[in-house]
PDB file of C-alpha atoms in Angstrom:
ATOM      1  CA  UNK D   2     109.492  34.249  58.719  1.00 66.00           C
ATOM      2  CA  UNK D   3     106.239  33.053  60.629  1.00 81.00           C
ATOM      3  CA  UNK D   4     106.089  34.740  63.816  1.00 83.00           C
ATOM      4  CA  UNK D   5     104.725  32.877  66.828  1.00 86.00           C
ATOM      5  CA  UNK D   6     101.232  34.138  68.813  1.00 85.00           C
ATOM      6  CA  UNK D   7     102.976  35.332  71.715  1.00 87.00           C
ATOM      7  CA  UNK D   8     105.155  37.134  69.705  1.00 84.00           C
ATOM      8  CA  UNK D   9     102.500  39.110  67.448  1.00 85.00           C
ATOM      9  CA  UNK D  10     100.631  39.803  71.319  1.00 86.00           C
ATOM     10  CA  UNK D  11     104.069  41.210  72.138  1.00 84.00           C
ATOM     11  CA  UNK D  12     104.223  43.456  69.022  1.00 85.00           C
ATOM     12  CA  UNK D  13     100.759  44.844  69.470  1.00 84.00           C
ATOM     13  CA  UNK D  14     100.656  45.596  72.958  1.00 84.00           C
ATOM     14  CA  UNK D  15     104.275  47.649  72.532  1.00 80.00           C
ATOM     15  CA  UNK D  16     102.463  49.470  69.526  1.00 79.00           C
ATOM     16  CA  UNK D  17      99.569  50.292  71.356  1.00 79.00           C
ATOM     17  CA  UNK D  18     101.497  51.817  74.546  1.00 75.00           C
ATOM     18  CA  UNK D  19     104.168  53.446  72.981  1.00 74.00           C
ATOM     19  CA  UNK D  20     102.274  55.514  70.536  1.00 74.00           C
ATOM     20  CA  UNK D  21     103.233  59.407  70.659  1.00 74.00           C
ATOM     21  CA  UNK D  22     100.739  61.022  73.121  1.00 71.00           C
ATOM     22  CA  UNK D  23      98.436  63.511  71.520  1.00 74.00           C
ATOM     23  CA  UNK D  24      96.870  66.729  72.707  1.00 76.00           C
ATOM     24  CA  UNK D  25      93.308  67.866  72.313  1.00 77.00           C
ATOM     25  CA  UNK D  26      93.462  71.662  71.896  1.00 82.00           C
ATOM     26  CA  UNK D  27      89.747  72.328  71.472  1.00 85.00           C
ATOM     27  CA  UNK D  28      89.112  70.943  74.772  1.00 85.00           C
ATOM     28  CA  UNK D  29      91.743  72.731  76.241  1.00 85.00           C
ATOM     29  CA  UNK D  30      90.411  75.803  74.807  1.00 90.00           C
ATOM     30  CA  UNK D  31      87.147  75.219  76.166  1.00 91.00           C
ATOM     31  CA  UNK D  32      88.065  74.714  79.304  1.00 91.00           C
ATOM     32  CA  UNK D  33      90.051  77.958  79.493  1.00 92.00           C
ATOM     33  CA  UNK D  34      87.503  79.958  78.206  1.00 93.00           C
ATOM     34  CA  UNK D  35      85.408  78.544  80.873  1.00 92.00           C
ATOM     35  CA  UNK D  36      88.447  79.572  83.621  1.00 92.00           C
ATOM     36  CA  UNK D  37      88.147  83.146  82.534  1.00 92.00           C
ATOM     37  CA  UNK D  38      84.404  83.511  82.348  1.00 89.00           C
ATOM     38  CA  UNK D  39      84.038  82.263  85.594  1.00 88.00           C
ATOM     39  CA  UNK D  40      86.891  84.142  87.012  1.00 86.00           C
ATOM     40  CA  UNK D  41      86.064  87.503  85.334  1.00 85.00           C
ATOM     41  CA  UNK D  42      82.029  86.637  86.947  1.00 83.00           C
ATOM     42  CA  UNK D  43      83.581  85.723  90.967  1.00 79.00           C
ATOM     43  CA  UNK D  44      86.043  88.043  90.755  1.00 74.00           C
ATOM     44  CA  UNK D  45      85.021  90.586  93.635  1.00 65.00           C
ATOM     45  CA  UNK D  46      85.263  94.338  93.094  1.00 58.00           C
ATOM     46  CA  UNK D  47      87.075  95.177  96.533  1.00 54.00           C
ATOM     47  CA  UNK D  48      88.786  98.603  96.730  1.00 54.00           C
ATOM     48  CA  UNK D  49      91.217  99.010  99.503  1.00 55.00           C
ATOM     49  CA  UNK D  50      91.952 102.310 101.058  1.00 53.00           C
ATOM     50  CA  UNK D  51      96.021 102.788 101.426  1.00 57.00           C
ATOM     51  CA  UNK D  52      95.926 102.298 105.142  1.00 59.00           C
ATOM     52  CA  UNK D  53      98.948 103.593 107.049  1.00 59.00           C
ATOM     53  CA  UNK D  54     100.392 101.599 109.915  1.00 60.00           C
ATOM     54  CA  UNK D  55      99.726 104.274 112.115  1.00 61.00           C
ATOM     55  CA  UNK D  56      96.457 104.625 111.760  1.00 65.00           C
ATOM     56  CA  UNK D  57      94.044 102.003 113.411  1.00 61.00           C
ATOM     57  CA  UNK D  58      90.702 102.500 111.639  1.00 61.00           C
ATOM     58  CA  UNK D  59      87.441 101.893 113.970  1.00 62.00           C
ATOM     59  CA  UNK D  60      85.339  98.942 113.137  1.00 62.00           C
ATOM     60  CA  UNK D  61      81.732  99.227 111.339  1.00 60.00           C
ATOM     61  CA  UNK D  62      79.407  96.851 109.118  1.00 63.00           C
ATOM     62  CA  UNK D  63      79.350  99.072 107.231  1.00 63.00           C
ATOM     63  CA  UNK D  64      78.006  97.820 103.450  1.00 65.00           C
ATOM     64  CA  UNK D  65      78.907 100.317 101.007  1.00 63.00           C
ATOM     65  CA  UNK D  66      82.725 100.039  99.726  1.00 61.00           C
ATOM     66  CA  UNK D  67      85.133 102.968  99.535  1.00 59.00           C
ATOM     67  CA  UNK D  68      85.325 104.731  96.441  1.00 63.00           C
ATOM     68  CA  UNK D  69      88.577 106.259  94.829  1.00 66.00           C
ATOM     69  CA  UNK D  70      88.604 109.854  96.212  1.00 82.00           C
ATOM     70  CA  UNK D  71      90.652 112.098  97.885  1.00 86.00           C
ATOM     71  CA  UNK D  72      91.537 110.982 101.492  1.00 86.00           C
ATOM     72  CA  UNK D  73      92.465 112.767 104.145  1.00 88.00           C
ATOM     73  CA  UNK D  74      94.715 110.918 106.560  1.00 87.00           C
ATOM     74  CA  UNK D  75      95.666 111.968 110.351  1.00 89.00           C
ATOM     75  CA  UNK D  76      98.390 110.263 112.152  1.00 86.00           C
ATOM     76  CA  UNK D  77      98.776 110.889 115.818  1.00 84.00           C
ATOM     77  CA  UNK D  78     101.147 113.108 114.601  1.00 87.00           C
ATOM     78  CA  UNK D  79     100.436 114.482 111.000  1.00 89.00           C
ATOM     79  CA  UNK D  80      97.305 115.444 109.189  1.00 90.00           C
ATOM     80  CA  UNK D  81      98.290 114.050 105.278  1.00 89.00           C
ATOM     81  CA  UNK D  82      96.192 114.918 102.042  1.00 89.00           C
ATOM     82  CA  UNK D  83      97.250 112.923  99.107  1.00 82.00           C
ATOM     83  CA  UNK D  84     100.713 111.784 100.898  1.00 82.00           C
ATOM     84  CA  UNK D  85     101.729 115.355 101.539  1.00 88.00           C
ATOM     85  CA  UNK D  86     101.953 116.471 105.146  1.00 91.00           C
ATOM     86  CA  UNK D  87      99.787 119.372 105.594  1.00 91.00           C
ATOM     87  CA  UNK D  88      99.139 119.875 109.270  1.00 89.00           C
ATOM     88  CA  UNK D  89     100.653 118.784 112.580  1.00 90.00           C
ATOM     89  CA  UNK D  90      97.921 117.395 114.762  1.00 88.00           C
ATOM     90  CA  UNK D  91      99.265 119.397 117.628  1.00 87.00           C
ATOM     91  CA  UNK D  92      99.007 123.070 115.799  1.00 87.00           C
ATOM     92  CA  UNK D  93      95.344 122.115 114.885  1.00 87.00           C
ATOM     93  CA  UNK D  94      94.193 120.694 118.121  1.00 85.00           C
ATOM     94  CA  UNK D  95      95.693 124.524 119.646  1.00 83.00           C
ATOM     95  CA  UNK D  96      93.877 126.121 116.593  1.00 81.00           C
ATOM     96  CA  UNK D  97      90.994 128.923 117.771  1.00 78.00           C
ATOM     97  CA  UNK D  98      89.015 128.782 114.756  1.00 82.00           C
ATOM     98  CA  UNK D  99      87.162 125.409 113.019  1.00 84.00           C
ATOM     99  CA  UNK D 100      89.452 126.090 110.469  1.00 87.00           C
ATOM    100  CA  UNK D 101      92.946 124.048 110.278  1.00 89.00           C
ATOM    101  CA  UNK D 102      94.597 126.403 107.871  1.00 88.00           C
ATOM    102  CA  UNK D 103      97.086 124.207 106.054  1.00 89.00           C
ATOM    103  CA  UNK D 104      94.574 121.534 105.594  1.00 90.00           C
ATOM    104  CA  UNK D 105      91.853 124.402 103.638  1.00 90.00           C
ATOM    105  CA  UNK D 106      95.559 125.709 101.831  1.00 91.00           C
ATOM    106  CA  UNK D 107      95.891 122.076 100.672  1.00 91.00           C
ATOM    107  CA  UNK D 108      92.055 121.399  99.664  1.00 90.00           C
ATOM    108  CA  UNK D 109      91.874 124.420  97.939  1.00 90.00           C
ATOM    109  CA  UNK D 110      94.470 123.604  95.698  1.00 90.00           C
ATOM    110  CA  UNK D 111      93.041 120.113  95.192  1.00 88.00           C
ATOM    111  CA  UNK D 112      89.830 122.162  94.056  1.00 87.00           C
ATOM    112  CA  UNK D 113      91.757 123.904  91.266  1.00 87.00           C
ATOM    113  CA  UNK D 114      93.882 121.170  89.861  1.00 86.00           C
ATOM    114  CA  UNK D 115      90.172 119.531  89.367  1.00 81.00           C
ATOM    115  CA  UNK D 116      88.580 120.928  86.033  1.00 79.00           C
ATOM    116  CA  UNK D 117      84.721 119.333  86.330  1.00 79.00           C
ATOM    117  CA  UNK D 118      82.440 121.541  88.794  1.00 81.00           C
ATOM    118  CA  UNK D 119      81.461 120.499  92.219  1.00 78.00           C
ATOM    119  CA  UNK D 120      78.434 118.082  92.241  1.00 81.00           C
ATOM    120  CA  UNK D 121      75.282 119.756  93.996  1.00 81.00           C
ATOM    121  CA  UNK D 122      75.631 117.483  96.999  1.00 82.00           C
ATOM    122  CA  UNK D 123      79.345 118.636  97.150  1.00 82.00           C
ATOM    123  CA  UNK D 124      82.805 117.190  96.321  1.00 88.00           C
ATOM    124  CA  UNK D 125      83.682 113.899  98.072  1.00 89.00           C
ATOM    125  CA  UNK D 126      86.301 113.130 100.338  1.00 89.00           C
ATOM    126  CA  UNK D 127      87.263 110.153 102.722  1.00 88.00           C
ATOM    127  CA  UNK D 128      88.750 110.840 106.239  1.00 88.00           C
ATOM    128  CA  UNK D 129      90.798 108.327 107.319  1.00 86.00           C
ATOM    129  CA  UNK D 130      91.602 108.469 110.949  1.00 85.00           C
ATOM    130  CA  UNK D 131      92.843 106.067 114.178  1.00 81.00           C
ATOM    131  CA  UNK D 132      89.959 105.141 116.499  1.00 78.00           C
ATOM    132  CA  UNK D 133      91.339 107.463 119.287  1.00 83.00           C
ATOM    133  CA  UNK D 134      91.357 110.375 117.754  1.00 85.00           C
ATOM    134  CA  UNK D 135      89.490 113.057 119.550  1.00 87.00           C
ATOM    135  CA  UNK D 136      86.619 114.542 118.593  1.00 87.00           C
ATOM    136  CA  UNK D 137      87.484 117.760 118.549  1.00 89.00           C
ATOM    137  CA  UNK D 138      89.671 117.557 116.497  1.00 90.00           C
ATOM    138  CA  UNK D 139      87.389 115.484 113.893  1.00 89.00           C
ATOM    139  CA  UNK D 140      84.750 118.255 113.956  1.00 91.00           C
ATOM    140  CA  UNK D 141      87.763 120.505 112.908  1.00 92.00           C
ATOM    141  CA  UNK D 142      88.793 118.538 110.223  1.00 91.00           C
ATOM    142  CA  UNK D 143      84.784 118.048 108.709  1.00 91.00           C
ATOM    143  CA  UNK D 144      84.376 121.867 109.324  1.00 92.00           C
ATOM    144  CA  UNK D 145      87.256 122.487 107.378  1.00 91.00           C
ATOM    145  CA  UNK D 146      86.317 120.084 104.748  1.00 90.00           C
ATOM    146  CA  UNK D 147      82.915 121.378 104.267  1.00 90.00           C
ATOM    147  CA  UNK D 148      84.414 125.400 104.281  1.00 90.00           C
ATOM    148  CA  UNK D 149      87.002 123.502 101.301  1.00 88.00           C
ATOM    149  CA  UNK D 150      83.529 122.689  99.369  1.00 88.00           C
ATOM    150  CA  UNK D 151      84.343 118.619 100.003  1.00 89.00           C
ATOM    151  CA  UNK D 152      80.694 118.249 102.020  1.00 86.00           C
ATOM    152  CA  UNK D 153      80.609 114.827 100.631  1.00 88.00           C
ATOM    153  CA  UNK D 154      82.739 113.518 103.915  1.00 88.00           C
ATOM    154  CA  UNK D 155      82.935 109.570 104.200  1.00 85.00           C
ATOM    155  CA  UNK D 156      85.176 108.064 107.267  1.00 82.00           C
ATOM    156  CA  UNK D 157      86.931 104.997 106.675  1.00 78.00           C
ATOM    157  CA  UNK D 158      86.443 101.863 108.878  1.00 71.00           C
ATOM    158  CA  UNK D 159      87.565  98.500 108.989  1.00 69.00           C
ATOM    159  CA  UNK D 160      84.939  96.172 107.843  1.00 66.00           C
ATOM    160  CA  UNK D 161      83.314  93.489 109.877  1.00 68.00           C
ATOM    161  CA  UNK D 162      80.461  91.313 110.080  1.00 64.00           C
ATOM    162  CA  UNK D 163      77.486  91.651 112.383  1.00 64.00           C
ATOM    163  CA  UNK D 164      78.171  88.730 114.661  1.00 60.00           C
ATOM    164  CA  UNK D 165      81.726  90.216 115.102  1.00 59.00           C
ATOM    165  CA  UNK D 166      80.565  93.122 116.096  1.00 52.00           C
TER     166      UNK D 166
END
């Protein structure tokens, strides 16, 4: 049977629309591999410090970011090493000596559970500690740092950028 021209038109336009879609996986490879290059290259190296709630750091621009070390962490009520309270902030403040004695006990044994020797410029060590805290108090905690052999001392800050500041 003969079919008419508007029925052929018919025929090929429902052939050419309902075909099965196809997928192109070497363009979709391409652009994937493209995703990750570009994400591995603008991916930032940030390192965040486990802040406690407690604890409001003081602001810097500073450039240099933290580096994974031992941290030292006073509360208004606690001095913490490595999540273990070592200290209450009150017995130091009261201490005579430079020396808080739980916090050497503590940094001493961090020393020993650390095979490699102490690099000449000494072992490092971040103090993380609220804006308010009282001098005093800091100079205690550095002294007794240093006395530990951690004479590397770093204090953490909150970042910021120079026309915030």
């Amino acid at each position: 049977m003969k079919q008419s021209g508007r029925a052929k038109r018919y025929q090929r336009h429902y052939r050419r629309m309902h075909k099965t879609a196809s997928l192109n996986l070497v363009s979709l490879m391409d652009i994937f591999t493209i995703l990750v290059f570009f994400l591995m290259v603008n991916s930032s190296d940030v390192q965040v410090l486990q802040q406690n709630s407690a604890v409001e750091l003081p602001v810097s621009i500073a450039d240099q970011p933290p580096t994974d070390q031992l941290t030292v962490t006073v509360t208004d009520d606690d001095i913490i090493v490595g999540g273990r309270v070592v200290s209450k902030v009150a017995a130091a403040v009261n201490q005579a000596p430079l020396l808080i004695n739980g916090l050497k006990l503590e940094l001493d044994y961090q020393v020993s559970r650390v095979n490699t020797p102490a690099p000449p410029e000494g072992r490092p060590i971040t103090i993380m500690a609220d804006k308010e805290l009282p001098y005093k108090l800091l100079k205690k905690i550095m002294s007794t740092c240093v006395e530990a052999g951690y004479s590397s001392i770093s204090l953490a800050v909150r970042r910021t950028t120079e026309k915030e500041a």
